[in-house]
Every structure is written in structure tokens, then in C-alpha cells.
Amino acid sequence: MTVTVSATGLTLRYGGTRALDDVSLTLGTGVTGLLGPNGAGKTTLLRVLATAVPADRGSFTVLGHDPGSAAGRQELRRRLGYLPQNPGFHPDFSAFEFVDYVAILKEMTDRGARHREVRRVLEAVDLSDVRGRRMKRLSGGMRQRVALAAALVGDPGFLVLDEPTVGLDPEQRVRFRELIAQAGEGRTVLLSTHQTEDVAMLCQRVVVLAGGRVRFEGTPAELTARAAGRVWSSAERDPGARAGWRTGTGMFRNVGDPPEGADLLEPTLEDGYLLTLGDGEREAVA
């Protein structure tokens, strides 16, 4: 893997809470999924890497640029595309005007070239036909695609996406997955999500964050393998399971440490994720 983003020892406190606790990771070309429960520090990590907030300690580079200096930070931002969890649309802007505004913030001063770029990215997310429509009149899925278009302005080498599929219906999520997969061809994409199925379908690598610390970094297959031999079926929920639920078959799917002779099931990425969180908490207590 060719490393394009490298972070070492990132630590950030908000009052008495350590939002990031000595986070180190490396990213390469393609899509990396960032999984973690609420309060894990995912959004904080994305904001640090997007240079929206500085870390208290630690360092990182993006595409060879170090944000520790003003010049490095400026160069990094020119190569960055950022889709925050709440993009903050102006409701009376048209889709074109919103993306054009972002392009202006990215220092695209040539009006003709800038407008060609705005049309290009809106076409890339299949919104050319509604580019003149006001943001308040667009569906939630369309607004998310406008936000992705804005993040793609200038063909950034590093794309940061914070929960881009939240609130979308199944059809919209499938369309958004297609767009993210296309965006990951030839650039580095960091995708924060609660949806393990998005990671399983899109990502070449995955990072699990919990309590501000990295609990896992590797491939989706390696995360799934953590649950091998630790998922089983039973007629009742096993009281010794870490998690268990009744499935559509009427049987219970249990995750944890199975009893002897258990009817083992093929693990999923979600199973590996749940066990990683559980094992991480146990390690923290120890």
C-alpha cells in the first residue's frame, strides 16, 4: 500500500474528555471506512485531518503536506475535499450557486474555469438537470449529492466524508455508494459511517475507533475473521453471548464466546466489529 495519509499520536481533549487518545493510522489510495459508536471520536478525527481543528499533540501529513506550517496547511487544503455531517446549506442558494460558492472558497478566481468545474462536478453526481433548483426544493438525497459535488471541486486527492448516507432511503444509499466507489478510484477517501454494510461493500480497508482510540486497522476480511468461531445459532438467546437477536428464521444469532458443541455460523463484518468493540472495552478495563 502506498501511504498517502499518515497520522502519529493524535491527541485532543475537550475539557476533561479525551476525544482522541494517541491515534496513529495510515491511509492509501481507495476507500477506507471509519467505524465506531457514537462518541468514539470519529467526527473529531475527520475534523483534525481536514484541518478544521488542531490536535493538542501528534502530527500528520496528507499527500506529503504537513499542516504544522501555514504553507503546508494551505497546500493540504487545496488537495482536500470535505463533506461534513451537517454541510450547512443556504436554502435559497441553487445547487449551482452552492457549489460555486465552495469553489470560490477554494480560491478559483477565474470565473469561466470555475463555472466549468462546477458543471463538471454536478454532472459527476448526476445533478446537471437540477443545478438551477433551490436547495430547499431538493430532496435529502439530492442535497447530499450536491454536498459531495462541492467536496469534489478541484479534483482533490484526499476526500473526507462524514456520515454521507445517514437519513437516505435504500435507493439513495445505493446511488451514493456508486458515487463513493467512483470517487475512490485514484484518490484517498476516508468514509465515516455507522453502516457496516457500507464498509463491507465499498471499502478496501477499515479502521475501528472507540473511546478515542484505534481498536482495529486492516482489511474488512481481517475484521470479519475476528469473529470466526464466535457466532452461533440457538433456539433461545444465549445468556453468555455478547449480543444476540432473533432472526427471520425464528432462531437466535449469538455473538461472543460460544458454548461447547454450538451450531457455528459464518461470521459477518458486523460480527467482527461488535466483538472488536467488546474486546476493546475489556482491554481498557484490564
PDB file of C-alpha atoms in Angstrom:
ATOM      1  CA  MET A   1       0.000   0.000   0.000  1.00  0.00           C
ATOM      2  CA  THR A   2       1.318   3.436  -0.971  1.00  0.00           C
ATOM      3  CA  VAL A   3       0.754   5.670   2.057  1.00  0.00           C
ATOM      4  CA  THR A   4      -0.953   8.980   1.238  1.00  0.00           C
ATOM      5  CA  VAL A   5      -2.105   9.967   4.754  1.00  0.00           C
ATOM      6  CA  SER A   6      -0.058   9.247   7.872  1.00  0.00           C
ATOM      7  CA  ALA A   7      -1.007  10.249  11.435  1.00  0.00           C
ATOM      8  CA  THR A   8       1.027   9.692  14.597  1.00  0.00           C
ATOM      9  CA  GLY A   9      -0.073  10.158  18.207  1.00  0.00           C
ATOM     10  CA  LEU A  10      -3.046  12.471  17.570  1.00  0.00           C
ATOM     11  CA  THR A  11      -4.490  13.536  20.918  1.00  0.00           C
ATOM     12  CA  LEU A  12      -7.246  16.071  21.552  1.00  0.00           C
ATOM     13  CA  ARG A  13      -9.153  16.945  24.729  1.00  0.00           C
ATOM     14  CA  TYR A  14     -12.463  18.726  25.115  1.00  0.00           C
ATOM     15  CA  GLY A  15     -12.491  19.720  28.772  1.00  0.00           C
ATOM     16  CA  GLY A  16     -11.995  16.533  30.742  1.00  0.00           C
ATOM     17  CA  THR A  17     -12.811  14.258  27.792  1.00  0.00           C
ATOM     18  CA  ARG A  18     -10.168  12.769  25.523  1.00  0.00           C
ATOM     19  CA  ALA A  19     -11.874  12.836  22.143  1.00  0.00           C
ATOM     20  CA  LEU A  20      -8.712  11.425  20.539  1.00  0.00           C
ATOM     21  CA  ASP A  21      -6.247   9.374  22.559  1.00  0.00           C
ATOM     22  CA  ASP A  22      -2.897   8.773  20.831  1.00  0.00           C
ATOM     23  CA  VAL A  23      -4.407   7.926  17.422  1.00  0.00           C
ATOM     24  CA  SER A  24      -1.997   6.660  14.779  1.00  0.00           C
ATOM     25  CA  LEU A  25      -3.039   5.354  11.356  1.00  0.00           C
ATOM     26  CA  THR A  26      -2.067   5.206   7.703  1.00  0.00           C
ATOM     27  CA  LEU A  27      -4.282   5.505   4.631  1.00  0.00           C
ATOM     28  CA  GLY A  28      -3.663   4.704   0.986  1.00  0.00           C
ATOM     29  CA  THR A  29      -5.466   5.128  -2.310  1.00  0.00           C
ATOM     30  CA  GLY A  30      -9.029   3.784  -2.300  1.00  0.00           C
ATOM     31  CA  VAL A  31     -11.840   3.907   0.253  1.00  0.00           C
ATOM     32  CA  THR A  32     -11.157   3.387   3.972  1.00  0.00           C
ATOM     33  CA  GLY A  33     -14.131   3.002   6.296  1.00  0.00           C
ATOM     34  CA  LEU A  34     -14.069   4.560   9.765  1.00  0.00           C
ATOM     35  CA  LEU A  35     -16.386   2.671  12.122  1.00  0.00           C
ATOM     36  CA  GLY A  36     -17.198   3.401  15.745  1.00  0.00           C
ATOM     37  CA  PRO A  37     -20.074   4.012  18.162  1.00  0.00           C
ATOM     38  CA  ASN A  38     -21.456   7.444  18.997  1.00  0.00           C
ATOM     39  CA  GLY A  39     -18.849   9.431  20.908  1.00  0.00           C
ATOM     40  CA  ALA A  40     -15.983   7.311  19.567  1.00  0.00           C
ATOM     41  CA  GLY A  41     -14.130  10.346  18.207  1.00  0.00           C
ATOM     42  CA  LYS A  42     -14.809   9.736  14.504  1.00  0.00           C
ATOM     43  CA  THR A  43     -16.007  13.251  13.652  1.00  0.00           C
ATOM     44  CA  THR A  44     -13.202  14.769  15.740  1.00  0.00           C
ATOM     45  CA  LEU A  45     -10.613  12.729  13.828  1.00  0.00           C
ATOM     46  CA  LEU A  46     -12.091  13.816  10.493  1.00  0.00           C
ATOM     47  CA  ARG A  47     -12.087  17.470  11.570  1.00  0.00           C
ATOM     48  CA  VAL A  48      -8.436  17.231  12.614  1.00  0.00           C
ATOM     49  CA  LEU A  49      -7.407  15.601   9.313  1.00  0.00           C
ATOM     50  CA  ALA A  50      -9.451  18.216   7.429  1.00  0.00           C
ATOM     51  CA  THR A  51      -7.549  20.949   9.363  1.00  0.00           C
ATOM     52  CA  ALA A  52     -10.823  22.287  10.814  1.00  0.00           C
ATOM     53  CA  VAL A  53      -9.458  21.901  14.367  1.00  0.00           C
ATOM     54  CA  PRO A  54      -5.863  21.390  15.562  1.00  0.00           C
ATOM     55  CA  ALA A  55      -4.830  18.438  17.715  1.00  0.00           C
ATOM     56  CA  ASP A  56      -3.314  19.091  21.147  1.00  0.00           C
ATOM     57  CA  ARG A  57      -0.488  16.648  20.360  1.00  0.00           C
ATOM     58  CA  GLY A  58       0.663  14.499  17.475  1.00  0.00           C
ATOM     59  CA  SER A  59       1.261  15.119  13.801  1.00  0.00           C
ATOM     60  CA  PHE A  60       0.060  14.039  10.376  1.00  0.00           C
ATOM     61  CA  THR A  61       0.771  14.511   6.698  1.00  0.00           C
ATOM     62  CA  VAL A  62      -1.598  14.364   3.727  1.00  0.00           C
ATOM     63  CA  LEU A  63      -0.176  13.764   0.249  1.00  0.00           C
ATOM     64  CA  GLY A  64       3.209  14.886   1.544  1.00  0.00           C
ATOM     65  CA  HIS A  65       1.910  18.137   3.057  1.00  0.00           C
ATOM     66  CA  ASP A  66       2.412  18.909   6.753  1.00  0.00           C
ATOM     67  CA  PRO A  67      -0.273  21.220   8.233  1.00  0.00           C
ATOM     68  CA  GLY A  68       2.112  22.194  11.001  1.00  0.00           C
ATOM     69  CA  SER A  69       3.163  25.205   8.905  1.00  0.00           C
ATOM     70  CA  ALA A  70       0.904  27.796   7.314  1.00  0.00           C
ATOM     71  CA  ALA A  71       2.216  26.964   3.830  1.00  0.00           C
ATOM     72  CA  GLY A  72       1.745  23.229   4.372  1.00  0.00           C
ATOM     73  CA  ARG A  73      -1.760  23.755   5.707  1.00  0.00           C
ATOM     74  CA  GLN A  74      -2.691  25.873   2.686  1.00  0.00           C
ATOM     75  CA  GLU A  75      -1.355  23.273   0.243  1.00  0.00           C
ATOM     76  CA  LEU A  76      -3.161  20.469   2.089  1.00  0.00           C
ATOM     77  CA  ARG A  77      -6.481  22.332   1.919  1.00  0.00           C
ATOM     78  CA  ARG A  78      -6.051  22.768  -1.820  1.00  0.00           C
ATOM     79  CA  ARG A  79      -5.851  18.969  -2.153  1.00  0.00           C
ATOM     80  CA  LEU A  80      -8.714  18.294   0.275  1.00  0.00           C
ATOM     81  CA  GLY A  81     -12.412  17.627  -0.267  1.00  0.00           C
ATOM     82  CA  TYR A  82     -14.536  17.631   2.901  1.00  0.00           C
ATOM     83  CA  LEU A  83     -18.180  16.649   3.317  1.00  0.00           C
ATOM     84  CA  PRO A  84     -19.105  17.362   6.966  1.00  0.00           C
ATOM     85  CA  GLN A  85     -22.011  15.652   8.709  1.00  0.00           C
ATOM     86  CA  ASN A  86     -24.045  18.879   8.522  1.00  0.00           C
ATOM     87  CA  PRO A  87     -22.972  20.801   5.397  1.00  0.00           C
ATOM     88  CA  GLY A  88     -24.959  23.926   6.313  1.00  0.00           C
ATOM     89  CA  PHE A  89     -26.771  24.640   3.055  1.00  0.00           C
ATOM     90  CA  HIS A  90     -28.174  28.108   2.404  1.00  0.00           C
ATOM     91  CA  PRO A  91     -31.792  27.236   1.465  1.00  0.00           C
ATOM     92  CA  ASP A  92     -32.123  29.967  -1.166  1.00  0.00           C
ATOM     93  CA  PHE A  93     -28.923  29.050  -2.994  1.00  0.00           C
ATOM     94  CA  SER A  94     -29.381  26.987  -6.119  1.00  0.00           C
ATOM     95  CA  ALA A  95     -27.350  23.798  -6.395  1.00  0.00           C
ATOM     96  CA  PHE A  96     -25.051  25.581  -8.840  1.00  0.00           C
ATOM     97  CA  GLU A  97     -24.651  28.605  -6.569  1.00  0.00           C
ATOM     98  CA  PHE A  98     -23.805  26.456  -3.546  1.00  0.00           C
ATOM     99  CA  VAL A  99     -21.070  24.532  -5.368  1.00  0.00           C
ATOM    100  CA  ASP A 100     -19.819  27.758  -6.981  1.00  0.00           C
ATOM    101  CA  TYR A 101     -19.551  29.346  -3.521  1.00  0.00           C
ATOM    102  CA  VAL A 102     -17.385  26.433  -2.346  1.00  0.00           C
ATOM    103  CA  ALA A 103     -15.244  26.781  -5.484  1.00  0.00           C
ATOM    104  CA  ILE A 104     -14.701  30.474  -4.659  1.00  0.00           C
ATOM    105  CA  LEU A 105     -13.592  29.495  -1.145  1.00  0.00           C
ATOM    106  CA  LYS A 106     -11.099  27.134  -2.820  1.00  0.00           C
ATOM    107  CA  GLU A 107      -9.556  30.193  -4.494  1.00  0.00           C
ATOM    108  CA  MET A 108     -10.830  29.505  -8.016  1.00  0.00           C
ATOM    109  CA  THR A 109     -10.776  33.095  -9.224  1.00  0.00           C
ATOM    110  CA  ASP A 110     -11.196  32.574 -12.976  1.00  0.00           C
ATOM    111  CA  ARG A 111     -14.977  32.745 -13.398  1.00  0.00           C
ATOM    112  CA  GLY A 112     -15.153  30.814 -16.657  1.00  0.00           C
ATOM    113  CA  ALA A 113     -12.869  27.993 -15.476  1.00  0.00           C
ATOM    114  CA  ARG A 114     -14.661  27.882 -12.124  1.00  0.00           C
ATOM    115  CA  HIS A 115     -18.089  27.536 -13.708  1.00  0.00           C
ATOM    116  CA  ARG A 116     -16.812  24.750 -15.971  1.00  0.00           C
ATOM    117  CA  GLU A 117     -15.577  22.942 -12.860  1.00  0.00           C
ATOM    118  CA  VAL A 118     -18.928  23.440 -11.086  1.00  0.00           C
ATOM    119  CA  ARG A 119     -20.765  21.986 -14.087  1.00  0.00           C
ATOM    120  CA  ARG A 120     -18.307  19.073 -14.191  1.00  0.00           C
ATOM    121  CA  VAL A 121     -18.804  18.004 -10.583  1.00  0.00           C
ATOM    122  CA  LEU A 122     -22.595  18.428 -10.744  1.00  0.00           C
ATOM    123  CA  GLU A 123     -22.607  16.214 -13.818  1.00  0.00           C
ATOM    124  CA  ALA A 124     -20.416  13.692 -11.969  1.00  0.00           C
ATOM    125  CA  VAL A 125     -23.124  13.299  -9.297  1.00  0.00           C
ATOM    126  CA  ASP A 126     -25.902  13.295 -11.929  1.00  0.00           C
ATOM    127  CA  LEU A 127     -27.439  16.650 -10.971  1.00  0.00           C
ATOM    128  CA  SER A 128     -26.954  18.667 -14.136  1.00  0.00           C
ATOM    129  CA  ASP A 129     -30.715  18.775 -14.749  1.00  0.00           C
ATOM    130  CA  VAL A 130     -31.475  20.393 -11.357  1.00  0.00           C
ATOM    131  CA  ARG A 131     -28.477  22.694 -10.995  1.00  0.00           C
ATOM    132  CA  GLY A 132     -30.722  25.772 -11.050  1.00  0.00           C
ATOM    133  CA  ARG A 133     -33.131  24.450  -8.412  1.00  0.00           C
ATOM    134  CA  ARG A 134     -33.066  25.984  -4.908  1.00  0.00           C
ATOM    135  CA  MET A 135     -31.546  23.832  -2.185  1.00  0.00           C
ATOM    136  CA  LYS A 136     -34.745  23.979  -0.128  1.00  0.00           C
ATOM    137  CA  ARG A 137     -36.621  22.330  -3.005  1.00  0.00           C
ATOM    138  CA  LEU A 138     -34.227  19.382  -3.357  1.00  0.00           C
ATOM    139  CA  SER A 139     -34.748  16.000  -1.700  1.00  0.00           C
ATOM    140  CA  GLY A 140     -32.427  14.893   1.094  1.00  0.00           C
ATOM    141  CA  GLY A 141     -30.604  12.559  -1.267  1.00  0.00           C
ATOM    142  CA  MET A 142     -30.118  15.312  -3.832  1.00  0.00           C
ATOM    143  CA  ARG A 143     -28.775  17.703  -1.180  1.00  0.00           C
ATOM    144  CA  GLN A 144     -26.238  15.081  -0.132  1.00  0.00           C
ATOM    145  CA  ARG A 145     -25.150  14.706  -3.751  1.00  0.00           C
ATOM    146  CA  VAL A 146     -24.760  18.498  -4.038  1.00  0.00           C
ATOM    147  CA  ALA A 147     -22.554  18.360  -0.917  1.00  0.00           C
ATOM    148  CA  LEU A 148     -20.478  15.586  -2.497  1.00  0.00           C
ATOM    149  CA  ALA A 149     -20.151  17.653  -5.684  1.00  0.00           C
ATOM    150  CA  ALA A 150     -18.863  20.558  -3.590  1.00  0.00           C
ATOM    151  CA  ALA A 151     -16.316  18.250  -1.939  1.00  0.00           C
ATOM    152  CA  LEU A 152     -15.134  17.084  -5.386  1.00  0.00           C
ATOM    153  CA  VAL A 153     -14.420  20.614  -6.635  1.00  0.00           C
ATOM    154  CA  GLY A 154     -10.815  20.894  -7.780  1.00  0.00           C
ATOM    155  CA  ASP A 155     -10.344  17.101  -8.067  1.00  0.00           C
ATOM    156  CA  PRO A 156      -8.949  16.666  -4.504  1.00  0.00           C
ATOM    157  CA  GLY A 157      -6.522  13.871  -3.741  1.00  0.00           C
ATOM    158  CA  PHE A 158      -7.962  13.344  -0.242  1.00  0.00           C
ATOM    159  CA  LEU A 159     -11.720  13.146   0.262  1.00  0.00           C
ATOM    160  CA  VAL A 160     -13.185  13.158   3.798  1.00  0.00           C
ATOM    161  CA  LEU A 161     -16.827  12.062   4.136  1.00  0.00           C
ATOM    162  CA  ASP A 162     -18.649  12.221   7.482  1.00  0.00           C
ATOM    163  CA  GLU A 163     -21.789  10.025   7.564  1.00  0.00           C
ATOM    164  CA  PRO A 164     -22.757  10.798   3.949  1.00  0.00           C
ATOM    165  CA  THR A 165     -25.516   8.144   3.745  1.00  0.00           C
ATOM    166  CA  VAL A 166     -27.305   8.956   7.022  1.00  0.00           C
ATOM    167  CA  GLY A 167     -31.016   9.575   6.521  1.00  0.00           C
ATOM    168  CA  LEU A 168     -31.043   8.296   2.943  1.00  0.00           C
ATOM    169  CA  ASP A 169     -33.548   5.709   1.765  1.00  0.00           C
ATOM    170  CA  PRO A 170     -32.230   2.373   0.359  1.00  0.00           C
ATOM    171  CA  GLU A 171     -32.328   3.522  -3.276  1.00  0.00           C
ATOM    172  CA  GLN A 172     -30.490   6.759  -2.437  1.00  0.00           C
ATOM    173  CA  ARG A 173     -27.877   4.848  -0.426  1.00  0.00           C
ATOM    174  CA  VAL A 174     -27.182   2.520  -3.358  1.00  0.00           C
ATOM    175  CA  ARG A 175     -26.705   5.530  -5.648  1.00  0.00           C
ATOM    176  CA  PHE A 176     -24.425   7.194  -3.117  1.00  0.00           C
ATOM    177  CA  ARG A 177     -22.344   4.029  -2.796  1.00  0.00           C
ATOM    178  CA  GLU A 178     -21.785   4.101  -6.544  1.00  0.00           C
ATOM    179  CA  LEU A 179     -20.587   7.706  -6.319  1.00  0.00           C
ATOM    180  CA  ILE A 180     -18.238   6.993  -3.404  1.00  0.00           C
ATOM    181  CA  ALA A 181     -16.792   3.954  -5.179  1.00  0.00           C
ATOM    182  CA  GLN A 182     -16.114   6.090  -8.259  1.00  0.00           C
ATOM    183  CA  ALA A 183     -14.566   8.811  -6.086  1.00  0.00           C
ATOM    184  CA  GLY A 184     -12.192   6.235  -4.573  1.00  0.00           C
ATOM    185  CA  GLU A 185     -10.615   5.429  -7.929  1.00  0.00           C
ATOM    186  CA  GLY A 186      -7.238   7.153  -7.942  1.00  0.00           C
ATOM    187  CA  ARG A 187      -7.659   9.121  -4.714  1.00  0.00           C
ATOM    188  CA  THR A 188      -7.798   8.534  -0.950  1.00  0.00           C
ATOM    189  CA  VAL A 189     -11.280   8.518   0.596  1.00  0.00           C
ATOM    190  CA  LEU A 190     -11.943   8.340   4.342  1.00  0.00           C
ATOM    191  CA  LEU A 191     -15.587   7.421   4.970  1.00  0.00           C
ATOM    192  CA  SER A 192     -17.007   7.718   8.489  1.00  0.00           C
ATOM    193  CA  THR A 193     -20.175   5.669   8.942  1.00  0.00           C
ATOM    194  CA  HIS A 194     -22.279   3.629  11.349  1.00  0.00           C
ATOM    195  CA  GLN A 195     -23.309   1.323   8.494  1.00  0.00           C
ATOM    196  CA  THR A 196     -21.193  -1.839   8.450  1.00  0.00           C
ATOM    197  CA  GLU A 197     -22.808  -2.854   5.150  1.00  0.00           C
ATOM    198  CA  ASP A 198     -21.437   0.324   3.527  1.00  0.00           C
ATOM    199  CA  VAL A 199     -17.943  -0.661   4.667  1.00  0.00           C
ATOM    200  CA  ALA A 200     -18.374  -4.272   3.514  1.00  0.00           C
ATOM    201  CA  MET A 201     -19.495  -3.153   0.039  1.00  0.00           C
ATOM    202  CA  LEU A 202     -17.217  -0.149  -0.514  1.00  0.00           C
ATOM    203  CA  CYS A 203     -14.016  -0.234   1.482  1.00  0.00           C
ATOM    204  CA  GLN A 204     -10.626  -1.787   0.860  1.00  0.00           C
ATOM    205  CA  ARG A 205      -9.577  -1.012   4.442  1.00  0.00           C
ATOM    206  CA  VAL A 206     -11.339  -0.271   7.723  1.00  0.00           C
ATOM    207  CA  VAL A 207     -10.417   1.479  10.971  1.00  0.00           C
ATOM    208  CA  VAL A 208     -12.429   0.916  14.163  1.00  0.00           C
ATOM    209  CA  LEU A 209     -12.348   3.773  16.666  1.00  0.00           C
ATOM    210  CA  ALA A 210     -13.775   3.575  20.190  1.00  0.00           C
ATOM    211  CA  GLY A 211     -13.156   5.785  23.199  1.00  0.00           C
ATOM    212  CA  GLY A 212     -10.875   7.952  21.073  1.00  0.00           C
ATOM    213  CA  ARG A 213      -8.509   5.055  20.345  1.00  0.00           C
ATOM    214  CA  VAL A 214      -7.874   2.854  17.325  1.00  0.00           C
ATOM    215  CA  ARG A 215      -9.113  -0.656  18.145  1.00  0.00           C
ATOM    216  CA  PHE A 216      -8.511  -2.153  14.702  1.00  0.00           C
ATOM    217  CA  GLU A 217      -6.860  -1.227  11.406  1.00  0.00           C
ATOM    218  CA  GLY A 218      -6.848  -3.623   8.468  1.00  0.00           C
ATOM    219  CA  THR A 219      -8.986  -5.079   5.702  1.00  0.00           C
ATOM    220  CA  PRO A 220     -12.712  -5.859   6.002  1.00  0.00           C
ATOM    221  CA  ALA A 221     -11.853  -9.544   5.598  1.00  0.00           C
ATOM    222  CA  GLU A 222      -9.456  -9.350   8.556  1.00  0.00           C
ATOM    223  CA  LEU A 223     -12.108  -7.654  10.697  1.00  0.00           C
ATOM    224  CA  THR A 224     -14.658 -10.312   9.726  1.00  0.00           C
ATOM    225  CA  ALA A 225     -12.140 -13.061  10.583  1.00  0.00           C
ATOM    226  CA  ARG A 226     -12.034 -11.818  14.181  1.00  0.00           C
ATOM    227  CA  ALA A 227     -15.484 -13.358  14.603  1.00  0.00           C
ATOM    228  CA  ALA A 228     -14.581 -16.760  13.146  1.00  0.00           C
ATOM    229  CA  GLY A 229     -15.792 -19.460  15.541  1.00  0.00           C
ATOM    230  CA  ARG A 230     -17.572 -16.880  17.721  1.00  0.00           C
ATOM    231  CA  VAL A 231     -21.013 -16.710  16.090  1.00  0.00           C
ATOM    232  CA  TRP A 232     -23.626 -19.400  16.681  1.00  0.00           C
ATOM    233  CA  SER A 233     -27.298 -20.228  16.327  1.00  0.00           C
ATOM    234  CA  SER A 234     -29.660 -21.317  19.106  1.00  0.00           C
ATOM    235  CA  ALA A 235     -33.386 -21.658  19.761  1.00  0.00           C
ATOM    236  CA  GLU A 236     -33.137 -19.140  22.647  1.00  0.00           C
ATOM    237  CA  ARG A 237     -30.869 -16.181  23.235  1.00  0.00           C
ATOM    238  CA  ASP A 238     -27.706 -17.495  24.881  1.00  0.00           C
ATOM    239  CA  PRO A 239     -27.256 -15.623  28.209  1.00  0.00           C
ATOM    240  CA  GLY A 240     -23.483 -15.843  27.795  1.00  0.00           C
ATOM    241  CA  ALA A 241     -23.459 -14.054  24.433  1.00  0.00           C
ATOM    242  CA  ARG A 242     -22.099 -10.532  24.000  1.00  0.00           C
ATOM    243  CA  ALA A 243     -25.057  -9.853  21.689  1.00  0.00           C
ATOM    244  CA  GLY A 244     -27.953 -11.907  20.402  1.00  0.00           C
ATOM    245  CA  TRP A 245     -31.113 -11.360  18.393  1.00  0.00           C
ATOM    246  CA  ARG A 246     -33.908 -13.351  16.821  1.00  0.00           C
ATOM    247  CA  THR A 247     -33.562 -13.627  13.040  1.00  0.00           C
ATOM    248  CA  GLY A 248     -36.192 -14.078  10.350  1.00  0.00           C
ATOM    249  CA  THR A 249     -35.846 -17.862  10.701  1.00  0.00           C
ATOM    250  CA  GLY A 250     -37.062 -17.696  14.305  1.00  0.00           C
ATOM    251  CA  MET A 251     -33.629 -18.781  15.590  1.00  0.00           C
ATOM    252  CA  PHE A 252     -31.274 -16.552  17.597  1.00  0.00           C
ATOM    253  CA  ARG A 253     -27.936 -15.352  16.237  1.00  0.00           C
ATOM    254  CA  ASN A 254     -25.448 -15.088  19.116  1.00  0.00           C
ATOM    255  CA  VAL A 255     -22.068 -13.355  19.103  1.00  0.00           C
ATOM    256  CA  GLY A 256     -19.396 -13.910  21.734  1.00  0.00           C
ATOM    257  CA  ASP A 257     -17.759 -16.995  23.229  1.00  0.00           C
ATOM    258  CA  PRO A 258     -19.872 -19.999  22.190  1.00  0.00           C
ATOM    259  CA  PRO A 259     -20.621 -22.985  24.442  1.00  0.00           C
ATOM    260  CA  GLU A 260     -19.159 -26.370  23.531  1.00  0.00           C
ATOM    261  CA  GLY A 261     -20.972 -28.025  20.659  1.00  0.00           C
ATOM    262  CA  ALA A 262     -22.641 -24.803  19.473  1.00  0.00           C
ATOM    263  CA  ASP A 263     -24.031 -24.605  15.949  1.00  0.00           C
ATOM    264  CA  LEU A 264     -21.480 -22.180  14.485  1.00  0.00           C
ATOM    265  CA  LEU A 265     -22.427 -19.682  11.770  1.00  0.00           C
ATOM    266  CA  GLU A 266     -20.430 -17.869   9.086  1.00  0.00           C
ATOM    267  CA  PRO A 267     -19.358 -14.507  10.558  1.00  0.00           C
ATOM    268  CA  THR A 268     -20.033 -11.106   9.000  1.00  0.00           C
ATOM    269  CA  LEU A 269     -18.115  -7.844   9.190  1.00  0.00           C
ATOM    270  CA  GLU A 270     -20.710  -6.590  11.693  1.00  0.00           C
ATOM    271  CA  ASP A 271     -19.940  -9.558  13.954  1.00  0.00           C
ATOM    272  CA  GLY A 272     -16.221  -8.756  13.860  1.00  0.00           C
ATOM    273  CA  TYR A 273     -16.968  -5.101  14.585  1.00  0.00           C
ATOM    274  CA  LEU A 274     -19.182  -5.916  17.595  1.00  0.00           C
ATOM    275  CA  LEU A 275     -16.565  -8.239  19.035  1.00  0.00           C
ATOM    276  CA  THR A 276     -13.783  -5.694  18.471  1.00  0.00           C
ATOM    277  CA  LEU A 277     -15.736  -3.111  20.475  1.00  0.00           C
ATOM    278  CA  GLY A 278     -16.393  -5.635  23.243  1.00  0.00           C
ATOM    279  CA  ASP A 279     -12.795  -6.848  23.364  1.00  0.00           C
ATOM    280  CA  GLY A 280     -11.566  -3.237  23.339  1.00  0.00           C
ATOM    281  CA  GLU A 281     -13.664  -2.346  26.361  1.00  0.00           C
ATOM    282  CA  ARG A 282     -12.386  -5.426  28.171  1.00  0.00           C
ATOM    283  CA  GLU A 283      -8.793  -4.429  27.374  1.00  0.00           C
ATOM    284  CA  ALA A 284      -9.461  -0.893  28.639  1.00  0.00           C
ATOM    285  CA  VAL A 285     -10.741  -2.239  31.959  1.00  0.00           C
ATOM    286  CA  ALA A 286      -7.738  -4.560  32.266  1.00  0.00           C
TER     287      ALA A 286
END
